[in-house]
Coordinates of C-alpha atoms in Angstrom, one line a residue:
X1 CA -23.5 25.1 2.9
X2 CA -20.9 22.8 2.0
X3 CA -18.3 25.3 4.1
X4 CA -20.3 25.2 6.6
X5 CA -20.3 21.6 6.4
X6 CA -16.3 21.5 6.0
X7 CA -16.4 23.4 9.2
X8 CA -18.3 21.1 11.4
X9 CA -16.2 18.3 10.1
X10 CA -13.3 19.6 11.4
X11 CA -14.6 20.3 14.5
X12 CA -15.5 16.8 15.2
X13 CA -12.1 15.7 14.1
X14 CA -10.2 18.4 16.4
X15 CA -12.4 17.7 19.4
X16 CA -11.7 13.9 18.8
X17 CA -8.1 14.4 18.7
X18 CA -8.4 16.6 21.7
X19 CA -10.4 14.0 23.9
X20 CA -8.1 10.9 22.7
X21 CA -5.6 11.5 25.2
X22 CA -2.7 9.4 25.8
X23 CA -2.0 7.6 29.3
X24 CA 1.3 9.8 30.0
X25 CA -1.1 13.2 29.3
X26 CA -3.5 11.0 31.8
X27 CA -0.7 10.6 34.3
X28 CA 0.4 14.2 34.1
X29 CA -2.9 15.6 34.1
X30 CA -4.0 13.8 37.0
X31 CA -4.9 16.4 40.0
X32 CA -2.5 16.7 43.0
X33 CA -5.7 16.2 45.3
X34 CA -5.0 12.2 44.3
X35 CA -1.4 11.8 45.5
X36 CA -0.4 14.9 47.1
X37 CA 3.0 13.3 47.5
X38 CA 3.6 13.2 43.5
X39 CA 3.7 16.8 41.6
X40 CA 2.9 16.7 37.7
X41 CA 6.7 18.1 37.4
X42 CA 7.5 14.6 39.5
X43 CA 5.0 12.8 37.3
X44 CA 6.2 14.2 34.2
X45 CA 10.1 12.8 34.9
X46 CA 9.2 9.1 35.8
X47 CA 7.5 8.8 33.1
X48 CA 10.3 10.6 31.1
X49 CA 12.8 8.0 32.8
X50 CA 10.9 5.0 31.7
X51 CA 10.7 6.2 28.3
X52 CA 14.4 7.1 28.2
X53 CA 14.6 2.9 29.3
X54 CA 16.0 4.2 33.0
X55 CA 14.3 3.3 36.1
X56 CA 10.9 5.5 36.1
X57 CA 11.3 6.1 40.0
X58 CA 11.9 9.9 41.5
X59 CA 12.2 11.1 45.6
X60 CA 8.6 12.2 46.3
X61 CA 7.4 14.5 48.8
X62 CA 7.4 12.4 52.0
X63 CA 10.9 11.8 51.1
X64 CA 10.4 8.3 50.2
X65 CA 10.8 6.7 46.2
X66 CA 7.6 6.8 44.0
X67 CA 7.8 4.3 41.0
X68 CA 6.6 3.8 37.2
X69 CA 6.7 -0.2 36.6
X70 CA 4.4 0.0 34.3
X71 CA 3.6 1.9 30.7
X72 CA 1.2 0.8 27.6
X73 CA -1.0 2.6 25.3
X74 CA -3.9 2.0 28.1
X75 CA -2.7 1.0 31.5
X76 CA -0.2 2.0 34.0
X77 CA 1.0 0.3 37.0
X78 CA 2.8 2.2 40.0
X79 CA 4.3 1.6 43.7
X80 CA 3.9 5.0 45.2
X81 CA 5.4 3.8 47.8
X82 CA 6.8 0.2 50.3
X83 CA 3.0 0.5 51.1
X84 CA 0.6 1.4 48.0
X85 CA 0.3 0.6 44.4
X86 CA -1.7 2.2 41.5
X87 CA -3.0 1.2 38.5
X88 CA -4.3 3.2 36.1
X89 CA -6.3 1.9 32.8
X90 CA -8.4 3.5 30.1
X91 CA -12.0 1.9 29.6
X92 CA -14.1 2.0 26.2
X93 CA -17.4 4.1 27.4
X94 CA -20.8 3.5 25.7
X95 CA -21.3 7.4 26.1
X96 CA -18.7 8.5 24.7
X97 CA -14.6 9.3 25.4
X98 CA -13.0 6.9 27.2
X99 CA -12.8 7.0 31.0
X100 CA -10.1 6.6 33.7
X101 CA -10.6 3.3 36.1
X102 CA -8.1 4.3 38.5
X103 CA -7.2 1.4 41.2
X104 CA -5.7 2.2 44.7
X105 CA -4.4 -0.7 47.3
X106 CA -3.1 -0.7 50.6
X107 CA -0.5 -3.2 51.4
X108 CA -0.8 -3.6 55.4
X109 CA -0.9 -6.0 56.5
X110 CA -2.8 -7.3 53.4
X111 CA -4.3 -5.8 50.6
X112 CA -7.2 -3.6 50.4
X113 CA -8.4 -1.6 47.6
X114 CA -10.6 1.4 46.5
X115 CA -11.8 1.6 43.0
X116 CA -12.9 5.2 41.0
X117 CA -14.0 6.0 37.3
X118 CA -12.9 9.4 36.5
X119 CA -13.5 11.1 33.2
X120 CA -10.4 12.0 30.8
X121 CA -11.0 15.3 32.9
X122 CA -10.7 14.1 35.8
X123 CA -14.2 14.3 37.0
X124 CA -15.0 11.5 39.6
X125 CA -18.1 9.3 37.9
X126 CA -21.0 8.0 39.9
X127 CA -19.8 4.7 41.3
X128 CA -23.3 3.8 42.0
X129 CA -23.7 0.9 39.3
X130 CA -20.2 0.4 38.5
X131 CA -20.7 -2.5 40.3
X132 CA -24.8 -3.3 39.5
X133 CA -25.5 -1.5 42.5
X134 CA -22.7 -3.1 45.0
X135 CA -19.4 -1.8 46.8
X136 CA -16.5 -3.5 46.9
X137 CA -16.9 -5.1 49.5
X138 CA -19.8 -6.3 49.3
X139 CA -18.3 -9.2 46.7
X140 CA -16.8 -10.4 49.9
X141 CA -19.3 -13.0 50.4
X142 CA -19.4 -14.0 46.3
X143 CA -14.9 -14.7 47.2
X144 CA -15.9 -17.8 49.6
X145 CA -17.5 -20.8 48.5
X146 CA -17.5 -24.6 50.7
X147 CA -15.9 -27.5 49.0
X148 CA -18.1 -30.5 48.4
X149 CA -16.1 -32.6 50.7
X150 CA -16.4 -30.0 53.8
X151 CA -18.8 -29.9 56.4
X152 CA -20.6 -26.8 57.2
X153 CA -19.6 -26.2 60.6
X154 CA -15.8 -26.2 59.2
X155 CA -16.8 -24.1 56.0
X156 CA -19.2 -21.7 58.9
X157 CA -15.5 -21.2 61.2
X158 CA -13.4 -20.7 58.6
X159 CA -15.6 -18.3 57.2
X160 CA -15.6 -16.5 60.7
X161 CA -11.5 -16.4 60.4
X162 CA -11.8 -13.8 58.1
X163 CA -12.2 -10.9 59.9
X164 CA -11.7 -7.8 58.9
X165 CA -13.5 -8.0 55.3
X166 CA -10.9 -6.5 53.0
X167 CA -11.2 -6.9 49.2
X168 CA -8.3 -6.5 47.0
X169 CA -8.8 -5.2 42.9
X170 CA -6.3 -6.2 39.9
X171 CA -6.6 -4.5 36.8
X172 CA -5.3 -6.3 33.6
X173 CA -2.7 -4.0 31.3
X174 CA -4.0 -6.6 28.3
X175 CA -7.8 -6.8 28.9
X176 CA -10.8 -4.6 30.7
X177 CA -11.0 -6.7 33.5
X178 CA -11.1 -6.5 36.8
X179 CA -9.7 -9.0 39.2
X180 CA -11.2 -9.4 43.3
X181 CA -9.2 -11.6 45.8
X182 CA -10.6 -11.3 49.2
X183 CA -7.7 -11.0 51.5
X184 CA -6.6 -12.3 54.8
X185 CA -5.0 -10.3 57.3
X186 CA -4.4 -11.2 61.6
X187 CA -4.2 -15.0 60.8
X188 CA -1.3 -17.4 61.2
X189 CA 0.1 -19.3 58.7
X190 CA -1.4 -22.3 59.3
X191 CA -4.5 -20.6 59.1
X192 CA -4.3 -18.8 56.2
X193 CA -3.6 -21.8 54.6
X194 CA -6.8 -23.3 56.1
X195 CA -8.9 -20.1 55.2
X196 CA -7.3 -20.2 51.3
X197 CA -9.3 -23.8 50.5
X198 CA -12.7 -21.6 50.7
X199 CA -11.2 -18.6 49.0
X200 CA -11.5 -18.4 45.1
X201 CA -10.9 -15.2 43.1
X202 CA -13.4 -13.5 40.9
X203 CA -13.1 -11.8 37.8
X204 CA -15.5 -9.2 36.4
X205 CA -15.3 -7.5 32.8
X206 CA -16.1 -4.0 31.9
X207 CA -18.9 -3.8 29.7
X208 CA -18.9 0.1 28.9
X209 CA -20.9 0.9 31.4
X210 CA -20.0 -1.2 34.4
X211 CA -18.2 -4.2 35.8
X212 CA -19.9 -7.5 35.3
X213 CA -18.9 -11.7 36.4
X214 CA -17.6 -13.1 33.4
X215 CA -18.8 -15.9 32.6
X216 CA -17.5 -19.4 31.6
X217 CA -17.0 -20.0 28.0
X218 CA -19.2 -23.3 27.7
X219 CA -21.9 -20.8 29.6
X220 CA -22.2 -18.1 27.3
X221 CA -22.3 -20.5 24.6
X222 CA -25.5 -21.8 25.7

């Protein structure tokens, strides 16, 4: 009994050590399906460079540079290329081995991002209550609020200014959050900077299951 015993304790502590994966086994791991530009021998040597203290950037497939900014013990931060970023960042799960939020934006003509949960496999989760039930863009309308001091019809047109809806996401490398901006492409700079004083930016926190509003510290106190 007590072998037997012995025997399942070791088990547990192998298969823990076996799921506890570190972000560069992450990175190197991650399927080609996801950047098909980026081998894992391509992977492997920018994160090799950034280790080594060198510039983390190698030629990637489309013949264009692919870059490692980024590299902690949970989070990593990439330009894969002039036109798309990455971040990638381990999440505490309430069932069980940590999972992969994995952050993609488009940078043209302004930012617009996709969002993912994978497993430590690589197994793409359920997005379906990630965000309580909502897609990212859907937060859209929670990014625009009307200043006490504006009228409606003002608040109404420059709401109508922003068009096409496109929702950009910041992970943190120090914290599970999750940062939206709602961003503001085909306008002028005049009218950008008309369209920013309704514009506020909205930060949710990653509970271990999904992504929820933080609230305000005199709030929660309540």
């Amino acid at each position: 009994m007590i072998r037997r015993f012995i025997i399942t304790v070791l088990a547990v502590v192998v298969g823990l050590g076996a799921n506890a994966k570190s972000m560069e086994e992450l990175w190197k791991s991650l399927p080609d399906r996801l950047i098909p530009y980026l081998d894992q021998s391509q992977r492997a040597h920018m994160t090799n460079y950034f280790k080594m203290g060198a510039k983390g950037e190698v030629e990637n497939s489309l013949a264009g540079k692919s870059r490692l900014d980024t590299l902690t013990a949970s989070y990593m931060r990439l330009t894969l290329n002039e036109s798309v970023g990455m971040q990638l960042k381990k999440l505490p799960s309430s069932r069980g081995d940590s999972l992969i939020c994995l952050v993609t934006t488009w940078k043209g003509p302004a930012e617009d991002s996709s969002v993912k949960i994978f497993s430590q496999e690589w197994v793409e989760q359920d997005m379906t209550q990630v965000f309580g039930g909502k897609a990212l863009a859907d937060f859209a309308s929670e990014l625009v609020s009307k200043p006490d001091t504006m009228g409606h019809q003002q608040f109404s047109d420059l709401q109508a200014m922003i068009d096409p809806v496109m929702v950009s996401a910041t992970l943190f490398a120090d914290s599970n959050q999750l940062k939206l901006n709602l961003s503001t492409p085909l306008l002028s700079a005049d009218d950008k900077k008309k369209v920013q004083t309704i514009i506020h930016t909205l930060t949710l926190v990653w509970t271990g299951e999904s992504f929820k509003e933080a609230r305000p510290e005199n709030e929660s106190a309540r």
